[in-house]
Amino acid sequence: MFPGCWDIAGGHVEDGESVTDALRREIHEETGWQLSRVLRLVTAMCWEAGGRRRLELDYAVEASGDLERPRQDPSEHVAWRWIDAAQLPLLLERRDPVDKAVHDIVELALTGEAQWPG
């Protein structure tokens, strides 16, 4: 949906699916990994794209599988990497100064803080 941008594994909830079931499905579809445990909700935000309003919930989770070789669709992803606090500035490189969403979500996940819509 957003070419040339960093992204976080995730997606949407299907009809009749719980949020946990959606996390399990999306993590597996996007990486091949299995959801082991939901740690906590990190952010909840509303945004609009393609004329649709969306509610985004971002969770910190534990996953299992080959964590060094995620299965990714090459037409959608050109690279991947684990980010720690020292590497957070990488998520801001070549971005518009207001384009901080992925950076801010990762920062909140790493610090253990949470952000709610205000």
Tab-separated table of C-alpha atoms in Angstrom:
chain	number	residue	atom	x	y	z
A	1	MET	CA	0.000	0.000	0.000
A	2	PHE	CA	2.900	2.363	0.753
A	3	PRO	CA	5.847	1.681	-1.604
A	4	GLY	CA	9.310	2.657	-0.394
A	5	CYS	CA	8.282	2.622	3.257
A	6	TRP	CA	9.119	0.537	6.278
A	7	ASP	CA	6.254	-1.640	7.451
A	8	ILE	CA	5.360	-3.934	10.316
A	9	ALA	CA	3.895	-7.412	9.792
A	10	GLY	CA	0.135	-7.257	10.165
A	11	GLY	CA	-3.089	-6.800	8.314
A	12	HIS	CA	-6.807	-6.863	8.908
A	13	VAL	CA	-9.433	-8.814	10.814
A	14	GLU	CA	-11.708	-10.992	8.666
A	15	ASP	CA	-15.436	-11.308	9.391
A	16	GLY	CA	-15.954	-13.713	12.300
A	17	GLU	CA	-12.275	-13.643	13.245
A	18	SER	CA	-10.947	-12.521	16.642
A	19	VAL	CA	-8.051	-10.068	16.845
A	20	THR	CA	-5.804	-12.874	18.125
A	21	ASP	CA	-6.841	-15.124	15.237
A	22	ALA	CA	-6.103	-12.272	12.810
A	23	LEU	CA	-2.659	-11.735	14.367
A	24	ARG	CA	-1.944	-15.453	14.080
A	25	ARG	CA	-3.062	-15.563	10.419
A	26	GLU	CA	-1.342	-12.353	9.309
A	27	ILE	CA	1.969	-13.158	11.015
A	28	HIS	CA	2.004	-16.562	9.346
A	29	GLU	CA	0.938	-15.221	5.923
A	30	GLU	CA	3.519	-12.408	5.930
A	31	THR	CA	6.486	-14.151	7.580
A	32	GLY	CA	5.841	-17.893	7.882
A	33	TRP	CA	6.237	-17.578	11.645
A	34	GLN	CA	3.776	-18.756	14.294
A	35	LEU	CA	2.295	-16.475	16.944
A	36	SER	CA	3.484	-17.734	20.334
A	37	ARG	CA	2.123	-15.084	22.662
A	38	VAL	CA	0.512	-11.645	22.576
A	39	LEU	CA	2.484	-9.470	24.989
A	40	ARG	CA	0.496	-6.227	24.902
A	41	LEU	CA	-1.283	-3.611	22.830
A	42	VAL	CA	1.206	-0.912	21.801
A	43	THR	CA	-0.901	1.577	19.812
A	44	ALA	CA	-4.418	2.211	18.663
A	45	MET	CA	-4.905	4.796	15.930
A	46	CYS	CA	-7.378	5.799	13.257
A	47	TRP	CA	-6.215	6.759	9.768
A	48	GLU	CA	-7.564	7.038	6.238
A	49	ALA	CA	-6.263	5.531	2.998
A	50	GLY	CA	-7.917	4.823	-0.315
A	51	GLY	CA	-11.064	6.588	0.851
A	52	ARG	CA	-11.504	4.176	3.774
A	53	ARG	CA	-11.198	4.961	7.456
A	54	ARG	CA	-9.197	2.347	9.356
A	55	LEU	CA	-8.627	1.476	12.989
A	56	GLU	CA	-5.101	0.165	13.476
A	57	LEU	CA	-4.108	-1.812	16.540
A	58	ASP	CA	-0.422	-2.613	16.926
A	59	TYR	CA	0.663	-5.364	19.303
A	60	ALA	CA	3.983	-6.526	20.686
A	61	VAL	CA	4.079	-10.306	20.270
A	62	GLU	CA	6.393	-13.277	20.546
A	63	ALA	CA	6.702	-15.495	17.492
A	64	SER	CA	8.387	-18.789	16.713
A	65	GLY	CA	9.829	-20.200	13.532
A	66	ASP	CA	12.922	-19.331	11.526
A	67	LEU	CA	13.265	-15.769	12.804
A	68	GLU	CA	16.336	-15.169	10.642
A	69	ARG	CA	14.530	-16.024	7.391
A	70	PRO	CA	11.005	-14.634	7.207
A	71	ARG	CA	8.972	-15.787	4.234
A	72	GLN	CA	8.062	-12.610	2.339
A	73	ASP	CA	6.392	-11.838	-0.967
A	74	PRO	CA	9.188	-10.320	-3.115
A	75	SER	CA	6.638	-8.190	-4.982
A	76	GLU	CA	5.733	-6.489	-1.688
A	77	HIS	CA	9.003	-6.499	0.309
A	78	VAL	CA	12.560	-5.849	-0.770
A	79	ALA	CA	14.241	-6.270	2.618
A	80	TRP	CA	13.621	-6.927	6.287
A	81	ARG	CA	15.495	-6.403	9.529
A	82	TRP	CA	15.195	-6.514	13.287
A	83	ILE	CA	15.336	-3.033	14.846
A	84	ASP	CA	16.626	-2.276	18.332
A	85	ALA	CA	16.705	1.091	20.130
A	86	ALA	CA	20.114	1.999	18.655
A	87	GLN	CA	18.778	1.446	15.109
A	88	LEU	CA	15.566	3.483	15.489
A	89	PRO	CA	16.984	6.465	13.508
A	90	LEU	CA	17.187	4.174	10.456
A	91	LEU	CA	13.370	4.240	10.302
A	92	LEU	CA	13.482	8.028	9.764
A	93	GLU	CA	16.087	8.084	6.987
A	94	ARG	CA	14.808	9.524	3.692
A	95	ARG	CA	11.341	10.037	5.198
A	96	ASP	CA	9.276	13.204	5.314
A	97	PRO	CA	9.621	14.681	8.835
A	98	VAL	CA	5.932	13.955	9.532
A	99	ASP	CA	6.233	10.330	8.322
A	100	LYS	CA	7.135	8.825	11.687
A	101	ALA	CA	4.376	6.244	12.214
A	102	VAL	CA	6.476	3.066	11.925
A	103	HIS	CA	9.318	4.656	13.916
A	104	ASP	CA	6.940	5.689	16.698
A	105	ILE	CA	5.249	2.270	16.889
A	106	VAL	CA	8.603	0.483	17.119
A	107	GLU	CA	9.864	2.978	19.702
A	108	LEU	CA	6.772	2.430	21.870
A	109	ALA	CA	7.125	-1.344	21.538
A	110	LEU	CA	10.778	-1.179	22.591
A	111	THR	CA	10.195	1.131	25.553
A	112	GLY	CA	7.166	-0.711	26.889
A	113	GLU	CA	5.016	2.407	26.630
A	114	ALA	CA	1.629	2.641	24.957
A	115	GLN	CA	-0.198	5.314	22.988
A	116	TRP	CA	-3.938	5.723	22.692
A	117	PRO	CA	-5.965	7.939	20.356
A	118	GLY	CA	-6.664	11.262	21.946
